[in-house]
C-alpha angles and dihedrals in degrees: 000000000000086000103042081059094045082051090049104055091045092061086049094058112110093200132022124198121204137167124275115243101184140048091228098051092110100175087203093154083071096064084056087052094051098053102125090056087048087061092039085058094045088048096048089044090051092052108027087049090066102015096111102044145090115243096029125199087354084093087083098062093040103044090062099043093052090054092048090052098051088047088060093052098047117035092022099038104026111017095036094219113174113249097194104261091299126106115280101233086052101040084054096037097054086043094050099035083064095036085051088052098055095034101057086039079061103038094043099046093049093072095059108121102035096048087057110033090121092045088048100047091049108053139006129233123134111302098213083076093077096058095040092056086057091050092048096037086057096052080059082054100043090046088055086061094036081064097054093050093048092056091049086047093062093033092064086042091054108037106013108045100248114156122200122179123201114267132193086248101071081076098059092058094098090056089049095055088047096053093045095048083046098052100042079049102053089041088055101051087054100059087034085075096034084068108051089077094023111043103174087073080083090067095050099047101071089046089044082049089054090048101045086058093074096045084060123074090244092116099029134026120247086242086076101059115073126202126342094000087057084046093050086051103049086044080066106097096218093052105083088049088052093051098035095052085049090050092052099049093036107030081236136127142053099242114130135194098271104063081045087056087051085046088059095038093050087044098048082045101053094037087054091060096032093061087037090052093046095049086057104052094036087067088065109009093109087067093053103027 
């Protein structure tokens, strides 16, 4: 009778929870069922990121354009660095709206597992969802800037002459996006689980970040290096988004199709063993975190 009963309530249970015994058992179909989590988590990063300053969610129209600003004094101005062809604010502020983008998917990503220990040792739900809110929670982010540059876009073609034409390129914008939240992604959970033992990582990745920026086109065009500098840019994975967003929203840039098909090889790449890295931590982080 006892284990008629014991049959019985299993059969009731709505969700089951049982041990991964492989690194490839993704699970992914759980993060689909926790949806509503994953918005709650979008929602709660959106608000909680601003919610004690002044100026609010302003800081992400005036971070860029300070930037932007700095850039055309220095590297214009001072510097003298081509654009192109293209205005200089423009040229800074489409690099830097799709940079943005795939710096704050890794930095935020790489703190994973030590921004929600607590969360983490209290209740279960898939862990992928942490790392996906940030990822969604920084596209809100990025539309806000896409904005901006939209607005200086048709402020140079009405009052100061600029003319754009449309570009294949403007289609694959959507695919670019995809492949720059996956790789920041995929770079994030890596060094998500590589924290977990070696916590002073934390301190290098937003300096790696910084320096990762200059080793992008995202100050100068490609059209300005020359031999195996040029070579040791365009190696670099995020290059050819960078270019190829710029070219689809300029007109501007000499990337082609095929360094966009090694971008997509190298991020697949690198989100495969990022997911496979973080499923396997997750497993054992609360022992060592």
């Amino acid at each position: 009778m006892l284990q008629k009963t014991l049959t019985t309530d299993v059969k009731s249970w709505s969700q089951i929870i049982k041990p991964r015994t492989s690194l490839f058992d993704l699970r992914l179909r759980d993060a689909w069922r926790y949806r509503d989590l994953l918005f709650m988590f979008v929602k709660r990063d959106f608000t909680a990121l601003y919610k004690q300053t002044i100026l609010g969610p302003l800081w992400f129209v005036i971070q860029p354009l300070l930037s932007t600003f700095m850039f055309v004094v220095i590297f214009d101005r001072i510097a003298g660095i081509p654009t192109d062809g293209v205005p200089s604010a423009l040229f800074y502020l489409s690099g830097l709206v799709v940079w943005n983008y795939f710096a704050t998917c890794l930095n935020n990503t790489s703190v994973t597992f030590t921004n929600n220990a607590n969360l983490f040792g209290k209740v279960y739900f898939p862990r992928i969802i942490a790392p996906l809110s940030n990822v969604l929670s920084a596209l809100i982010n990025f539309g806000i800037q896409l904005t901006i540059l939209l607005v200086f876009v048709a402020y140079f073609c009405l009052f100061k002459g600029l003319t754009l034409h449309f570009n294949g390129y403007l289609l694959l914008v959507p695919f670019v996006l995809f492949l720059v939240a996956s790789l920041g992604l995929g770079l994030g959970l890596i060094i998500s689980a590589l924290t977990t033992k070696y916590r002073d990582l934390t301190y290098l990745v937003s300096f790696g970040v910084q320096l990762l920026m200059y080793a992008t086109p995202v100050i100068y065009p490609l059209s300005f290096l020359k031999g195996k500098y040029k070579f040791f840019i365009l190696a670099n994975p995020i290059t050819p988004l960078v270019e190829s967003f710029r070219r689809a929203i300029l007109g501007v840039g000499e990337i082609g199709t095929g360094y966009l098909l090694y971008s997509f090889a190298v991020t697949m790449v690198i989100l495969f063993l990022g997911v496979v890295v973080f499923n396997r931590v997750e497993k054992s982080f609360m022992d060592v975190i």
